Short mmCIF file of C-alpha atoms in Angstrom, two decimals:
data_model
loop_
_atom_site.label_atom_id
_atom_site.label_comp_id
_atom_site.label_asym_id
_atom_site.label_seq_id
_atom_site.Cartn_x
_atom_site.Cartn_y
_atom_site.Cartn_z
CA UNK A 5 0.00 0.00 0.00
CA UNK A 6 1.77 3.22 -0.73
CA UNK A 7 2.24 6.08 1.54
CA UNK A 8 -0.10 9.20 0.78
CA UNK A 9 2.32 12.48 0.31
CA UNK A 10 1.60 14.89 3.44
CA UNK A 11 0.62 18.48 1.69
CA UNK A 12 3.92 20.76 2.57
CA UNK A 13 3.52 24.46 3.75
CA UNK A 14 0.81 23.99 6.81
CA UNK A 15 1.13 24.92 9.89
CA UNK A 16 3.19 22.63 12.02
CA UNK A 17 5.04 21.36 9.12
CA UNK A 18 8.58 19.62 9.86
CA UNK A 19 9.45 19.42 6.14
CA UNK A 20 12.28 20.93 4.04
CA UNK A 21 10.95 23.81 3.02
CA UNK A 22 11.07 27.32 4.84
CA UNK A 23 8.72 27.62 7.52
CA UNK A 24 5.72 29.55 6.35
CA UNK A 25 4.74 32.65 8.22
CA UNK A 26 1.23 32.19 10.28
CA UNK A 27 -1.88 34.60 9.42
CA UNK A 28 -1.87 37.80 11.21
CA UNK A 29 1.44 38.11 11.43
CA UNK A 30 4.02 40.70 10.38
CA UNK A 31 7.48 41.00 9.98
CA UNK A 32 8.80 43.78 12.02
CA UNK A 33 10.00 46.37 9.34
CA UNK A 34 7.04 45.29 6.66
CA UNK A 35 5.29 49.14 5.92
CA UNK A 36 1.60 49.32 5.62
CA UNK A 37 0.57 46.55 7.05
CA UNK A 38 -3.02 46.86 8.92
CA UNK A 39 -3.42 45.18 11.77
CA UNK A 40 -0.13 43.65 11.77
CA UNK A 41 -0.12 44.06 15.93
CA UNK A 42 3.68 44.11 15.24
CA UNK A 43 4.97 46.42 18.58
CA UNK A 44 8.31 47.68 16.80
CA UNK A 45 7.15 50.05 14.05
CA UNK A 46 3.90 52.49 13.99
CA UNK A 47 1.53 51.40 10.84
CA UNK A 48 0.74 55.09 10.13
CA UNK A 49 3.94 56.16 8.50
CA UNK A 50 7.03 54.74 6.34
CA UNK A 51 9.76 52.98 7.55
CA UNK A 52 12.02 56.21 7.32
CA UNK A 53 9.93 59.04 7.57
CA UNK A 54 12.09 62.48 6.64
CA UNK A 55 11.86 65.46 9.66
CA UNK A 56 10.26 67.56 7.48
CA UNK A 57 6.99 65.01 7.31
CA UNK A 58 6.63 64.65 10.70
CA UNK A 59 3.54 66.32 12.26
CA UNK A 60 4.52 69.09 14.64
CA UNK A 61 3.32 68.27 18.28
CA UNK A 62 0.89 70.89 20.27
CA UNK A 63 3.31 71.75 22.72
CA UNK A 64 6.41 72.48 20.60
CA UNK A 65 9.01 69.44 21.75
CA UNK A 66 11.46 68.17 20.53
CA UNK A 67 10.79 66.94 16.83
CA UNK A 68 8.21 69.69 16.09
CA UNK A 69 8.76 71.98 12.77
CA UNK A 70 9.64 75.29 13.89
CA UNK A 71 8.59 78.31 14.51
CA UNK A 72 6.18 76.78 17.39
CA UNK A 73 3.10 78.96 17.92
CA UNK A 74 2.37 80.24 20.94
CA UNK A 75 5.58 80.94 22.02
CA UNK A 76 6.64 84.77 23.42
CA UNK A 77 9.01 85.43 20.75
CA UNK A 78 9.15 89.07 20.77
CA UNK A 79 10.41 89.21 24.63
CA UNK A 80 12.77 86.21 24.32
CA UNK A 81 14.50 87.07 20.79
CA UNK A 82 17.07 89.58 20.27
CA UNK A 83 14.67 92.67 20.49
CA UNK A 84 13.50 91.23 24.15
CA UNK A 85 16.09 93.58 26.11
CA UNK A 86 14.55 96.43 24.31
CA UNK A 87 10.89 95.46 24.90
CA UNK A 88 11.33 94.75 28.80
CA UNK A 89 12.66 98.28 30.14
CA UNK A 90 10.36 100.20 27.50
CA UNK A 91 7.59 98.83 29.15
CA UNK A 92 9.19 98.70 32.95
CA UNK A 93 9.62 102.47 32.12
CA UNK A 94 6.45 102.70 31.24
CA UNK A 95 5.02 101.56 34.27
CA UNK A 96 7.04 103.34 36.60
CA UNK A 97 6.53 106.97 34.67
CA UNK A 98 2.57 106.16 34.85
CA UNK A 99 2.73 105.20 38.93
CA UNK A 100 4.86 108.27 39.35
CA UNK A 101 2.63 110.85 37.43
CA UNK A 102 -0.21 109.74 38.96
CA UNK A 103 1.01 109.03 42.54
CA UNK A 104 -0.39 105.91 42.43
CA UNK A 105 0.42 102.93 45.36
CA UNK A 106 4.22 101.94 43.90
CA UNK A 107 4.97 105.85 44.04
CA UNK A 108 3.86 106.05 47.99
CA UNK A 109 5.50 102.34 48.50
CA UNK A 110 8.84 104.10 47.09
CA UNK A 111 8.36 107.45 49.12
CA UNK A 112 7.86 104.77 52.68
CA UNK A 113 11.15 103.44 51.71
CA UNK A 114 12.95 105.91 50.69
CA UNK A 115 12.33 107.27 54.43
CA UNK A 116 14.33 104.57 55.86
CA UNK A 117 17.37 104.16 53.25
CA UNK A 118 18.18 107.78 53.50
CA UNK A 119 21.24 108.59 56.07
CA UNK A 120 23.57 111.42 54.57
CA UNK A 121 26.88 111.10 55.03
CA UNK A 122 30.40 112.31 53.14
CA UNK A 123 31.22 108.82 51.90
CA UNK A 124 27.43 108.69 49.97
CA UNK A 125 27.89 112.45 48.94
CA UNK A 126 31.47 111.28 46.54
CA UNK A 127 29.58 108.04 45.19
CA UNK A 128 26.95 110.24 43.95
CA UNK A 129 29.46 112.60 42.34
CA UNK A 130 30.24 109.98 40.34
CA UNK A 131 27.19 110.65 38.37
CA UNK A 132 28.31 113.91 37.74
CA UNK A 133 28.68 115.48 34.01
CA UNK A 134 32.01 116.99 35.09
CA UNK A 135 33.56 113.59 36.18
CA UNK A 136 31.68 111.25 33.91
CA UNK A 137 31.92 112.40 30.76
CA UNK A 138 35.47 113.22 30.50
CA UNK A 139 35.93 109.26 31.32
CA UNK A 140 33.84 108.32 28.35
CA UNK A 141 36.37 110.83 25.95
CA UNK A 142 39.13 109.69 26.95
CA UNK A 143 37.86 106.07 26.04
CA UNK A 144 36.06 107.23 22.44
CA UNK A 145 39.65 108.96 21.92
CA UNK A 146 41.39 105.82 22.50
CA UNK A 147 38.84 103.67 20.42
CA UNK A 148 38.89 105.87 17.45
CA UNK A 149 42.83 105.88 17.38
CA UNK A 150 43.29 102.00 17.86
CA UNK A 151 40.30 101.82 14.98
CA UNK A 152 42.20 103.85 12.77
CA UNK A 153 46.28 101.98 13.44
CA UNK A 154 44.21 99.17 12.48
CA UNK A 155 42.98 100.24 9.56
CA UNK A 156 38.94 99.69 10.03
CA UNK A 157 36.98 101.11 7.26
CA UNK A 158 34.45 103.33 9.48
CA UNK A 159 37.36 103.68 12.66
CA UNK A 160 35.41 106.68 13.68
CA UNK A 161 31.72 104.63 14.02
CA UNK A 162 31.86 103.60 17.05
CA UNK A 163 33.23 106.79 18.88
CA UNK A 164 30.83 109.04 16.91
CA UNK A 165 27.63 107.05 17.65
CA UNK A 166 28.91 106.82 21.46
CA UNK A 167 28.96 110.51 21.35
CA UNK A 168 26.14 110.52 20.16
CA UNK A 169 23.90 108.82 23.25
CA UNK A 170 25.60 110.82 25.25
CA UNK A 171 23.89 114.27 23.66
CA UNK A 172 20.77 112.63 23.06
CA UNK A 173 20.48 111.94 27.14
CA UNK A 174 19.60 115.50 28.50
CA UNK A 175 17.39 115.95 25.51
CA UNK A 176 15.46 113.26 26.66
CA UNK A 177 15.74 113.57 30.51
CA UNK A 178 15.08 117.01 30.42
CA UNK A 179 11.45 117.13 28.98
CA UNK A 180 10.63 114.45 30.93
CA UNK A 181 11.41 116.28 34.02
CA UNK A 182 9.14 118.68 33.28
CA UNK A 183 6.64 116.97 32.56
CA UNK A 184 5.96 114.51 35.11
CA UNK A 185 6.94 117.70 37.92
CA UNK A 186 7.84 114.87 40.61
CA UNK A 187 8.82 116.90 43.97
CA UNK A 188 12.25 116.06 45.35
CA UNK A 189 13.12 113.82 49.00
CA UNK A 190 12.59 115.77 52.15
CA UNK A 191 16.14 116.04 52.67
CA UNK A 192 16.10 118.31 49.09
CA UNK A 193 13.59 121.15 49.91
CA UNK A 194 10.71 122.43 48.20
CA UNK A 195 10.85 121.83 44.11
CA UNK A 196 10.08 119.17 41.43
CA UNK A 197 11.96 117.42 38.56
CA UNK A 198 13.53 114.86 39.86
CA UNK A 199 12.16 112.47 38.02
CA UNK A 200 14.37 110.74 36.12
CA UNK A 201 17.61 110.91 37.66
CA UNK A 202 20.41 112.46 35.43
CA UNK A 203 22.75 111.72 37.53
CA UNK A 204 22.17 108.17 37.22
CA UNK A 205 21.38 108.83 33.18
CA UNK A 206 24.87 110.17 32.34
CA UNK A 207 26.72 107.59 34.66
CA UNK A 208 25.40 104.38 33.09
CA UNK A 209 25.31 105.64 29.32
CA UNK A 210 28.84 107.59 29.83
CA UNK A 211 30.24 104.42 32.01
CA UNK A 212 28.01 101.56 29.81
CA UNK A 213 29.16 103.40 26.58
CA UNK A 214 32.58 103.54 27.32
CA UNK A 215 32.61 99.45 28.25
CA UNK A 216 30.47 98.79 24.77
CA UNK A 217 32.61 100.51 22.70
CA UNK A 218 36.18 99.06 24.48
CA UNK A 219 35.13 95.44 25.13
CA UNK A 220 35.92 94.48 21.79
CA UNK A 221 39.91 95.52 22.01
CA UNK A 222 40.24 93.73 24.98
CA UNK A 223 41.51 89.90 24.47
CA UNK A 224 41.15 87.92 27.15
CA UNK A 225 38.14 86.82 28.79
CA UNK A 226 39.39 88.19 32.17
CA UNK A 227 40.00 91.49 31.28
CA UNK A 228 36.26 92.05 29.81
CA UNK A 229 34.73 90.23 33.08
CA UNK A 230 36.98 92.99 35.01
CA UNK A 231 35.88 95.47 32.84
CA UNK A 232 31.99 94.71 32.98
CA UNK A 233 32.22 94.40 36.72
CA UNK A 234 34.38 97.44 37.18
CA UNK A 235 31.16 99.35 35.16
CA UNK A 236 28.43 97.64 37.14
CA UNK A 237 30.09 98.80 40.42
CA UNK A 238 30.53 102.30 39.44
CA UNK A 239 26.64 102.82 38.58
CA UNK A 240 25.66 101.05 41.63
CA UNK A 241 27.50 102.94 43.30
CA UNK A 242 26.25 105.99 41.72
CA UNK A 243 22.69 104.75 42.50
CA UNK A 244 23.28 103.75 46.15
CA UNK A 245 24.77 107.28 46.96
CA UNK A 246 21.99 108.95 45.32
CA UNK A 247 19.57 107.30 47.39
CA UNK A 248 21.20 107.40 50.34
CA UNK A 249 22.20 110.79 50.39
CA UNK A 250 18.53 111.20 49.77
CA UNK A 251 19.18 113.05 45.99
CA UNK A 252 16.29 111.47 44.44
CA UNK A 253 14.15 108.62 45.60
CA UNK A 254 14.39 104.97 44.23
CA UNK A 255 11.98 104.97 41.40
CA UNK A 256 13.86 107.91 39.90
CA UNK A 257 17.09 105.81 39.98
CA UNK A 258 15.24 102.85 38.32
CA UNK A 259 12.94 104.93 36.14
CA UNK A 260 16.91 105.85 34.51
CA UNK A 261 17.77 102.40 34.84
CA UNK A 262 15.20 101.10 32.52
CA UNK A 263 15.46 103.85 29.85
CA UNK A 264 19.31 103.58 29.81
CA UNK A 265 18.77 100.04 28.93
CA UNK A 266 17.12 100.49 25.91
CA UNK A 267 19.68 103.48 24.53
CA UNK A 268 22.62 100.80 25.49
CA UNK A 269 20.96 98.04 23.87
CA UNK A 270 20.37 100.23 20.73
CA UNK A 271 23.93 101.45 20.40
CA UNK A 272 25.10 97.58 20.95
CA UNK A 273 23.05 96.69 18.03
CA UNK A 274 23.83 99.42 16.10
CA UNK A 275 27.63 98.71 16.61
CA UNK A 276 27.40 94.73 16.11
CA UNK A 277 25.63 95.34 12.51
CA UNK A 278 28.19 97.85 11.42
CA UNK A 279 30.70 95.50 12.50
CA UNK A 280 29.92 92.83 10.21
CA UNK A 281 31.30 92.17 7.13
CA UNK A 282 29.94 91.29 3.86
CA UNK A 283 30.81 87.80 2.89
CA UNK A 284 32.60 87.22 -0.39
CA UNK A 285 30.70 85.27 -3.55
CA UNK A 286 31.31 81.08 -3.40
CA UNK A 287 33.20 81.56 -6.62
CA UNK A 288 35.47 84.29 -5.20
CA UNK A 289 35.98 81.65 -1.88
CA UNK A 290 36.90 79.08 -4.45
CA UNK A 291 39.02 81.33 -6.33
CA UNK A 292 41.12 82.71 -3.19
CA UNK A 293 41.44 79.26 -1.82
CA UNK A 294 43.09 78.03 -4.48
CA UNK A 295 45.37 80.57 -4.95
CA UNK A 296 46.11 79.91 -1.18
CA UNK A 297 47.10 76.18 -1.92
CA UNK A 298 49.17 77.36 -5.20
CA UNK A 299 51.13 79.89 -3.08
CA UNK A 300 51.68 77.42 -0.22
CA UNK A 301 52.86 74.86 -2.57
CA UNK A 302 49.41 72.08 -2.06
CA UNK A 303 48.39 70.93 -5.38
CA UNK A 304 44.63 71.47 -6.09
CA UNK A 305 42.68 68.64 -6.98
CA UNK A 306 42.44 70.06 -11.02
CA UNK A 307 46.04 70.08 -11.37
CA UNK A 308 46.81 66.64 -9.72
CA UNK A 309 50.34 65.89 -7.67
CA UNK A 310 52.91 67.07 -9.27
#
């Protein structure tokens, strides 16, 4: 009686032949494949799907196509240190003007930080157009000339826009004295305009400038930490002697501050975009590079080794 052939390719079968795979399965890395129930790879998208498919998440991690919505761009980009003390100045000129509950909470304080004394009287000096300003020549004198041994295109830019600030600050500081009429600390007698403080205005633009415009001639790391620190002591010092002595009160110090920031921050700008230089054409980088390696003896890669 002869054997009846078993039928190859069920399931269980022991034969020769590749096992066969069972139903409802899926290899791992097969696309497409619905219901697969395979846990390694997602059956909505292809095996390698490019960054610029992917769909962006709702709360902007990692993976998401920029720019994420939502997000507070315009005080955490580079224009953010100019938005910030506009509108902290803002805020302070309105409770001032209109004597309003952070004007009396500054008068209350300014009650118990005020002690006069000779040592307040100099740090406050220091604020003074007649001591300040000859600091910030002396440093635009020294800028311009290293500028020009250099041989910078525009040596005088940075000097002449420093200047500049400096004139522009009693034009603004002036009016604004007027016009919010703010009277003065006890210790000052009867009168108004002392809000803003100038004294505080033409320290940290004459001081500030004179860092901005030097920082860039200085080398090493140290020396520009030094110099930084050496120009945030000297208006603190300006402001705690002003207040102290009882000059002006606190909010006139910070009202200065804030308005300060934003000249600073505009000369920075203004500096670090004349600074830059316009880059040359790729075929004038190709060009220049090698007539670099034909100078310096490399063989290009048309001319082959020699």
């Amino acid at each position: 009686m002869r054997d009846t052939p078993r039928p190859q390719g069920t399931v269980g079968d022991t034969g020769s032949r590749p096992p066969q795979l069972r139903p409802g399965r899926a290899l791992a890395h097969t696309p497409g494949a619905s219901g697969s129930g395979s846990p390694h790879r997602s059956d909505s998208r292809s095996p390698q799907t490019p960054r610029g498919a992917r769909r962006p998440g709702l709360d902007g991690r990692l993976g998401t196509t920029p720019p994420v919505p939502g997000r507070p761009t315009f005080l955490l980009g580079r224009h953010g240190l100019l938005v910030l003390p506009a509108l902290l100045f803002a805020l302070i000129t309105w409770q001032v003007a209109a004597h309003g509950p952070l004007a009396r909470a500054d008068e209350r304080l300014s009650d118990r930080l005020v002690h006069p004394d000779r040592v307040c009287e100099l740090l406050a000096d220091l604020g003074n157009v007649a001591v300040a300003v000859p600091v910030l020549a002396v440093v635009l004198g020294y800028v311009a000339w290293r500028a020009r041994a250099a041989g910078r295109e525009r040596w005088w830019l940075p000097s002449l826009a420093t200047a500049a600030l400096m004139a522009v600050v009693p034009a603004l500081i002036v009016p604004l004295k007027e016009l919010v009429a703010r009277p003065g600390p006890p210790v000052m007698g009867p009168g108004t305009g002392f809000y803003p403080s100038g004294h505080t205005a033409t320290a940290v633009i004459a001081y500030g400038g004179a860092a901005l415009v030097l920082m860039p001639w200085l080398r090493r790391a140290g020396a520009r930490r030094a110099l930084l620190v050496g120009c945030l002591a000297l208006n603190l010092g300006v402001a705690f002697g002003l207040i102290r002595r009882g000059y002006h009160w606190p909010l006139d110090v910070a009202a200065s501050w804030c308005l300060c920031a934003v000249l600073l921050r505009t000369l920075w700008l203004l500096l670090g975009r004349s600074s830059r230089q316009p880059k040359p054409p790729l075929a004038e980088t190709a060009v220049s590079r090698n007539s670099r390696r034909r100078s310096a003896g490399t063989p290009s890669s048309h001319s082959g080794p020699s």
